[in-house]
Short mmCIF file of C-alpha atoms in Angstrom, two decimals:
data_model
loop_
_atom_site.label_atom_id
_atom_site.label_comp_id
_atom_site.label_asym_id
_atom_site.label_seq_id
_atom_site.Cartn_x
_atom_site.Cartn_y
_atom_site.Cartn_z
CA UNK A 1 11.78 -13.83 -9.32
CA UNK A 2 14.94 -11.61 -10.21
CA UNK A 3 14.85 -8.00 -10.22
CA UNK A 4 13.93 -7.10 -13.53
CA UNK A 5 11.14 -9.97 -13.47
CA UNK A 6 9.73 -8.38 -10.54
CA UNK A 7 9.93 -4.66 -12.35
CA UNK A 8 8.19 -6.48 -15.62
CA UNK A 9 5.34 -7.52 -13.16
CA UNK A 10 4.94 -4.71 -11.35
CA UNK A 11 4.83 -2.04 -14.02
CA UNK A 12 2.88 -4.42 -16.60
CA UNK A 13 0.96 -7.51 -14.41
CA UNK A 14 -2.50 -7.85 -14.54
CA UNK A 15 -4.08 -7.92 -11.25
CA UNK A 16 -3.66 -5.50 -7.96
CA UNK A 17 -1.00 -4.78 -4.24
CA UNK A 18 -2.58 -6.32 -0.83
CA UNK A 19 -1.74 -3.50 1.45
CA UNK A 20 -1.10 -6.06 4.73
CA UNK A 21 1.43 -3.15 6.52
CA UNK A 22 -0.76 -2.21 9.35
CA UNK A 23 1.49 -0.93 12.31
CA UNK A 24 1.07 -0.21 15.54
CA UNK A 25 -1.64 2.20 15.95
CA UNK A 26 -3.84 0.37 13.34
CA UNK A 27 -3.16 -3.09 14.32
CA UNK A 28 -6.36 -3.13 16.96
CA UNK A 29 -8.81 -2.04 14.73
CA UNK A 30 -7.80 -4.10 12.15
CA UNK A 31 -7.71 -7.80 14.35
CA UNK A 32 -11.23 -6.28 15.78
CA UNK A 33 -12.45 -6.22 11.86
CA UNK A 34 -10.76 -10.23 11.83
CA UNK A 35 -12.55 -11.23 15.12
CA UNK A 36 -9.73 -10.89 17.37
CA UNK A 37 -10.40 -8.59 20.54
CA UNK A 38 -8.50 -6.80 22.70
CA UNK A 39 -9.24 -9.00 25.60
CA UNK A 40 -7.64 -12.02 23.43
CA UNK A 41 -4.36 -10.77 23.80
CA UNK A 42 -1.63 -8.79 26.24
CA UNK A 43 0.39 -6.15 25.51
CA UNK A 44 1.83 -5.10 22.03
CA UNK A 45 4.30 -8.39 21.20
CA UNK A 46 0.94 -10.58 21.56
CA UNK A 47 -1.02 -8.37 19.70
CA UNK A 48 1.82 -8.70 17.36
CA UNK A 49 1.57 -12.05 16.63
CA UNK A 50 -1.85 -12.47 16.43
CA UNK A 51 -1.28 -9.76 13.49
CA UNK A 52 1.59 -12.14 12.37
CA UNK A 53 -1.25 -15.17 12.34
CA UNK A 54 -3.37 -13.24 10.61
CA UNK A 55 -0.98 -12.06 7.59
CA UNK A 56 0.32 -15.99 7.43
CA UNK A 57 -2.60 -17.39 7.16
CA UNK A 58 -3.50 -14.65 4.36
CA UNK A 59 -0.63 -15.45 2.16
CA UNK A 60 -0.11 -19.20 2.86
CA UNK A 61 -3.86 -19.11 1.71
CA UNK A 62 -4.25 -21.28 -1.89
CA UNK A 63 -5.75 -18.08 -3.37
CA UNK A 64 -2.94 -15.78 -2.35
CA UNK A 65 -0.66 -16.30 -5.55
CA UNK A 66 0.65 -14.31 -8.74
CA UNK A 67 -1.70 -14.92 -10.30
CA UNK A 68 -3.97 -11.94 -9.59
CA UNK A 69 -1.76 -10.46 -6.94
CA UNK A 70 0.90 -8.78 -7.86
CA UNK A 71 2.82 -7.34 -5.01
CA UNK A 72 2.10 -7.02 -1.21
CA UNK A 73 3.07 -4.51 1.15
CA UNK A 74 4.41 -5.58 4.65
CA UNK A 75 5.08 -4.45 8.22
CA UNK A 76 8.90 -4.37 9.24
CA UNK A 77 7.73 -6.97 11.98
CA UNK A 78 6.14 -9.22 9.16
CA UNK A 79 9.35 -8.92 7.05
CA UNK A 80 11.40 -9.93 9.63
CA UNK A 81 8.92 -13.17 10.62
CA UNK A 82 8.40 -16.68 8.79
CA UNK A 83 5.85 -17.67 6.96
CA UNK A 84 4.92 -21.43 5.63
CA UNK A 85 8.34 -22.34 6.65
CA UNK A 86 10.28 -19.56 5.35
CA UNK A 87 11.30 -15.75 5.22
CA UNK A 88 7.83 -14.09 3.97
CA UNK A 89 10.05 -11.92 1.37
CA UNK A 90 11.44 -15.36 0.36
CA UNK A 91 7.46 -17.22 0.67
CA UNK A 92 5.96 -14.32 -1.44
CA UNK A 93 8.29 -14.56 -4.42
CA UNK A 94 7.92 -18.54 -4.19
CA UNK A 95 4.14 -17.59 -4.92
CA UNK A 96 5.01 -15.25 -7.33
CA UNK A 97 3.95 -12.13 -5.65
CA UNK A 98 6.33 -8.85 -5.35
CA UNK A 99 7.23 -8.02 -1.54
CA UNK A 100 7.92 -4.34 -0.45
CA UNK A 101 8.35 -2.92 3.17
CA UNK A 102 6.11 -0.45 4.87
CA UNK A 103 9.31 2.73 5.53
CA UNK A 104 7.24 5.31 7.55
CA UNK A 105 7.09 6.18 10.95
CA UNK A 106 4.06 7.48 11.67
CA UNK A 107 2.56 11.09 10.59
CA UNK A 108 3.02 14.36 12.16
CA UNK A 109 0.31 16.59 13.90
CA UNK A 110 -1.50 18.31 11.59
CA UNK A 111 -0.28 21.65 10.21
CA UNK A 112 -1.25 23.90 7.11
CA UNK A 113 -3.99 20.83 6.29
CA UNK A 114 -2.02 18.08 6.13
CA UNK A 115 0.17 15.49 8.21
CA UNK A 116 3.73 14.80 7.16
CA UNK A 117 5.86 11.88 8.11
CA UNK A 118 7.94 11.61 11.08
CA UNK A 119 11.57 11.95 10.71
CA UNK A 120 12.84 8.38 9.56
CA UNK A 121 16.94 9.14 11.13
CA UNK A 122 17.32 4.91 10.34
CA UNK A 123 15.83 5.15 7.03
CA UNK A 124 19.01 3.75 5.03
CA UNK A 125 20.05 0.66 7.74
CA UNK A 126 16.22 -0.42 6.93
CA UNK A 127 16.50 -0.21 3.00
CA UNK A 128 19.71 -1.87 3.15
CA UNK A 129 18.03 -4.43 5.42
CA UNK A 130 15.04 -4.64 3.29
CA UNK A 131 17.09 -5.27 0.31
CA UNK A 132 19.17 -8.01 1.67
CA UNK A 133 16.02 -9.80 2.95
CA UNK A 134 14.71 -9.35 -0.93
CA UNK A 135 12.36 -6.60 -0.77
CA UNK A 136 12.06 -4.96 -4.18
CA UNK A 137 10.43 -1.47 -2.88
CA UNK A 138 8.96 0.68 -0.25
CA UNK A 139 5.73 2.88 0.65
CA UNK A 140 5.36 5.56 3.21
CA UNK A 141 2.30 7.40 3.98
CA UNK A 142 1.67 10.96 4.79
CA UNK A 143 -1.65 12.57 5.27
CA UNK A 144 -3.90 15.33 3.45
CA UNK A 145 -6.97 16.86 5.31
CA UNK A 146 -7.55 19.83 3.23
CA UNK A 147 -7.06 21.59 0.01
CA UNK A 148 -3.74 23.92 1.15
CA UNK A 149 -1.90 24.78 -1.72
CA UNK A 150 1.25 25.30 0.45
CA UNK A 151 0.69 22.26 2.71
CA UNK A 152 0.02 19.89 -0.50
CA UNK A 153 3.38 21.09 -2.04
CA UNK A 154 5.21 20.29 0.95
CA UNK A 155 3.51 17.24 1.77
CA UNK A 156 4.56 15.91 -1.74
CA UNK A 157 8.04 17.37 -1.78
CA UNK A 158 8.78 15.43 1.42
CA UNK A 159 7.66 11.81 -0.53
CA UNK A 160 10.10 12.66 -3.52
CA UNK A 161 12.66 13.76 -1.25
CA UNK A 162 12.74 10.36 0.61
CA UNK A 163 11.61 8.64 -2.91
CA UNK A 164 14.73 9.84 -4.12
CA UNK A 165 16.60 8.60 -0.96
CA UNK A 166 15.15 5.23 -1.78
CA UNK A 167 15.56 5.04 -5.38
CA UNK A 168 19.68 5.49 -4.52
CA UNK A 169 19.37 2.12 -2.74
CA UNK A 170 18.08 0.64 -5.52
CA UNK A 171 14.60 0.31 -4.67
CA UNK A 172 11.05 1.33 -6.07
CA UNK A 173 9.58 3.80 -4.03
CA UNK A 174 5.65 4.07 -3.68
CA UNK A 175 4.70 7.32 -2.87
CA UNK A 176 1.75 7.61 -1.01
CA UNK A 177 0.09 10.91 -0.11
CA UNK A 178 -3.29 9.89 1.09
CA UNK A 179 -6.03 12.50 0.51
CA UNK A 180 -8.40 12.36 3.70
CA UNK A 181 -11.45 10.73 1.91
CA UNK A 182 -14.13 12.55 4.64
CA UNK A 183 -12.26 16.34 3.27
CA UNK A 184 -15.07 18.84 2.29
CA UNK A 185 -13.05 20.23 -0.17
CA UNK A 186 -11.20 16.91 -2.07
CA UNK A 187 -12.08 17.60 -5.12
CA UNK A 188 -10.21 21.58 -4.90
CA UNK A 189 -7.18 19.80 -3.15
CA UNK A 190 -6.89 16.62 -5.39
CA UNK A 191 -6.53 18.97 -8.62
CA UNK A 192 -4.08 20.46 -6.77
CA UNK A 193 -2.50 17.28 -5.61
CA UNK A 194 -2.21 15.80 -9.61
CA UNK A 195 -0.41 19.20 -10.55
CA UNK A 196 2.31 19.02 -7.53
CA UNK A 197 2.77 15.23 -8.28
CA UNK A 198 3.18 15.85 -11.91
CA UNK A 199 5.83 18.72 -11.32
CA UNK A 200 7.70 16.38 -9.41
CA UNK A 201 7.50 13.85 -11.85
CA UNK A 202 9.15 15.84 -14.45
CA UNK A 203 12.06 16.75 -12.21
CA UNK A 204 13.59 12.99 -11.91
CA UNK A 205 15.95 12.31 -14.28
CA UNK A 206 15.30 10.53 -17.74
CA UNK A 207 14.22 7.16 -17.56
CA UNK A 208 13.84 7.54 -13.29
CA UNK A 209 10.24 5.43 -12.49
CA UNK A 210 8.95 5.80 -9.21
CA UNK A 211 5.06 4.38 -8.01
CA UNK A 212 2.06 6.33 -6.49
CA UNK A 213 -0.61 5.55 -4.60
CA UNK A 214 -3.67 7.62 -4.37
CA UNK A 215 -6.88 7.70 -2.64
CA UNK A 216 -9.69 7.08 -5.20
CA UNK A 217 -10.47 10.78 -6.58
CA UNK A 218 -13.56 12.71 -6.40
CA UNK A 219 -13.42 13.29 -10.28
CA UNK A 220 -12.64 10.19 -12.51
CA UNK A 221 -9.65 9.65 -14.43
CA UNK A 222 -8.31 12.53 -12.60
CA UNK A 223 -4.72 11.06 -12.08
CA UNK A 224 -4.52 9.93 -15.78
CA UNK A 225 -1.95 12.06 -16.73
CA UNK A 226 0.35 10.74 -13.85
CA UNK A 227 -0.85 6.85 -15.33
CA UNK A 228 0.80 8.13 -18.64
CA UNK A 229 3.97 9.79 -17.27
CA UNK A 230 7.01 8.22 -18.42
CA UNK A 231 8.21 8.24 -15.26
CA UNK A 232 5.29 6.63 -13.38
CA UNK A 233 5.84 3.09 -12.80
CA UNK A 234 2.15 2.00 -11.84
CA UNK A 235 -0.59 4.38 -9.70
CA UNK A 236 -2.29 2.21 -7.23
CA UNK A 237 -5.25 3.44 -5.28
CA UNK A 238 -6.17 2.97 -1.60
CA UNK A 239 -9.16 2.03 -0.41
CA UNK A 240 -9.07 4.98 1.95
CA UNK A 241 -12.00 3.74 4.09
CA UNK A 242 -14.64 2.61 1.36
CA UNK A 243 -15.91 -0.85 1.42
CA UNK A 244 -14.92 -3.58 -1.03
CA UNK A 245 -18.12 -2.61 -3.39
CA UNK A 246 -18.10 1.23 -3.12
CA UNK A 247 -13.97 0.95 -4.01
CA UNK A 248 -13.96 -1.40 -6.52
CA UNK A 249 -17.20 0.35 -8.13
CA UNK A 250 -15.24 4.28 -7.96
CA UNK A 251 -11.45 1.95 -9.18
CA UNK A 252 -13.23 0.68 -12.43
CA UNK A 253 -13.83 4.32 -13.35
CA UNK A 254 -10.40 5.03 -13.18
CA UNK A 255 -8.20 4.06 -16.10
CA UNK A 256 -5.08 2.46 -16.17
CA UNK A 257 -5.38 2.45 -11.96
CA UNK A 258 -5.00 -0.88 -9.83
CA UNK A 259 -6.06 -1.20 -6.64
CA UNK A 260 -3.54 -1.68 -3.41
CA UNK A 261 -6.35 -2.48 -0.89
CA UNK A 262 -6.07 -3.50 2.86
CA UNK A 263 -9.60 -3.32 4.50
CA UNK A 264 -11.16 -3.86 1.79
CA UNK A 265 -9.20 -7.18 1.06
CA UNK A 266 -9.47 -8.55 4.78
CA UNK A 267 -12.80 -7.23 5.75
CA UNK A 268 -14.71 -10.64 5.11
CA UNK A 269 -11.87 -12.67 7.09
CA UNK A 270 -12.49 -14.09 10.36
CA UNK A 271 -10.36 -15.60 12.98
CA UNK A 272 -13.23 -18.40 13.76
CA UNK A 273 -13.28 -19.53 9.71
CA UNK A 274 -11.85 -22.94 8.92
CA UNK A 275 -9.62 -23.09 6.23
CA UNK A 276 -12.14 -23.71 3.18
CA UNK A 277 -14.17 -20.83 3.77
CA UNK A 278 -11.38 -18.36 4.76
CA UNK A 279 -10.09 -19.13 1.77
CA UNK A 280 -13.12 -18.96 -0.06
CA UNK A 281 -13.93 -15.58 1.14
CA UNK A 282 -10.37 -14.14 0.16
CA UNK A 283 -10.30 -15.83 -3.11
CA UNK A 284 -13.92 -13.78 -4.07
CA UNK A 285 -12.32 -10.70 -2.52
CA UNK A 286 -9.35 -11.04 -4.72
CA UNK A 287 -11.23 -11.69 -7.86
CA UNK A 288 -13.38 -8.77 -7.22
CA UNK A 289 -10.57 -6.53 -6.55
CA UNK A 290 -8.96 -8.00 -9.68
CA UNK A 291 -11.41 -7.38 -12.16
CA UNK A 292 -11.82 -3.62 -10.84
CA UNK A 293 -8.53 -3.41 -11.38
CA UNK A 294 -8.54 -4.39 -14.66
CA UNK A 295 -9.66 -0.98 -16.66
#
């Protein structure tokens, strides 16, 4: 796929972005989920690439294709590693799925209600390395744990500020300020979330598309109006910590939103399946994630 193939897909495709980015910090918890303890491997490069096995064998698998997923979101270490015999930028394109690259460094303590990102001081080596490796965009995360008018506005200035930085490299950005599904007051803060989004969204320049994702609001069809901004590429939603069922149920009531789900992808997978029924169990996950996708 060439660039503007890739853009055609992402901003038009039927189907839904496998979030398979995990990082260091959430990279036990999510080979406990796959039945891989901590006693079955030493020290972070083994735990590493027992992630690594885990992501191949998710998108060698026969279901893992274009034709229901769209894109997929990796770890720096996972762009960097081989796949099926090749590059896993170059294997996902093969298979007709979109790669982009995990940017963010982790998230700040929490301050005002919400957790920004880490300074990112390498930020344009990695796009430029990202790029040349054939990643077509990004996603960072930052954190919201409460409706603070003040901390929401900064929270989303600082993803448009580095969106922008992005977008000058020539990549899509996907902007991703996470609102802390277990928050009392969601509802308050995501109103307030859709309103800071949409200002920025009017500032970028004519014909300037950038991507968000979202954690599945309190209030459906909420984020509509940033589905139907001209310069909204595609909203994708997180599963933020619901299971497959209780996020595909609360997706389908959103329109125009697809989903860009990690746990509730992988949280069926096992280390101990043979191939048939690994592959089974993803290809029903992906299906089910497709068709709430498709509203």
């Amino acid at each position: 796929m060439n660039s503007q193939e890739m853009t055609t897909k992402i901003e038009t495709g039927e189907g839904f972005i496998s979030a398979l980015d995990q990082s260091g910090g959430s990279t036990p918890k999510a080979l406990l989920g796959y039945g891989v303890t901590e006693s079955d491997y030493s020290g972070d490069e083994e735990m590493f690439a027992k992630i690594h096995e885990m992501r191949t064998r998710v998108v060698t698998s026969p279901s893992f294709n274009g034709d229901k997923v769209l894109g997929a979101i990796l770890f720096e270490r996972t762009m960097d590693g081989d796949a099926g015999g090749m590059p896993v930028p170059e294997l996902l394109k093969s298979r007709g799925v979109v790669p982009f690259l995990k940017v963010d460094k982790g998230l700040e303590d929490e301050a005002d209600g919400v957790q920004m990102m880490k300074p990112m001081p390498d930020l344009d080596a990695l796009l430029e390395r990202g790029k040349a490796k054939g990643v077509f965009g990004t996603k960072m995360r930052s954190v919201i744990n409460s409706a603070s008018a003040s901390g929401i506005a900064a929270i989303v200035k600082q993803q448009f500020d580095v969106g922008k930085q992005i977008l000058a490299h020539g990549l899509m950005p996907i902007i991703e300020p996470e609102y802390n599904i277990k928050s009392a007051d969601r509802a308050e803060g995501e109103t307030i979330l859709r309103d800071e989004i949409a200002k920025q969204l009017d500032a970028l320049p004519s014909g300037t598309k950038v991507m968000l994702k979202l954690s599945l609001p309190v209030e459906a069809n909420l984020y509509k109006p940033l589905v139907d901004h001209p310069n909204t590429a595609r909203v994708v939603a997180l599963s933020g910590g619901f299971a497959r069922k209780e996020a595909c149920e609360h997706l389908a009531a959103n329109e125009g939103m697809i989903a860009s789900f990690s746990r509730a992808l992988l949280e069926e997978l096992r280390a101990q399946m043979d191939d048939s029924d690994f592959d089974a169990s993803l290809a029903t996950a992906i299906e089910e994630i497709r068709c709430a996708s498709a509203t």
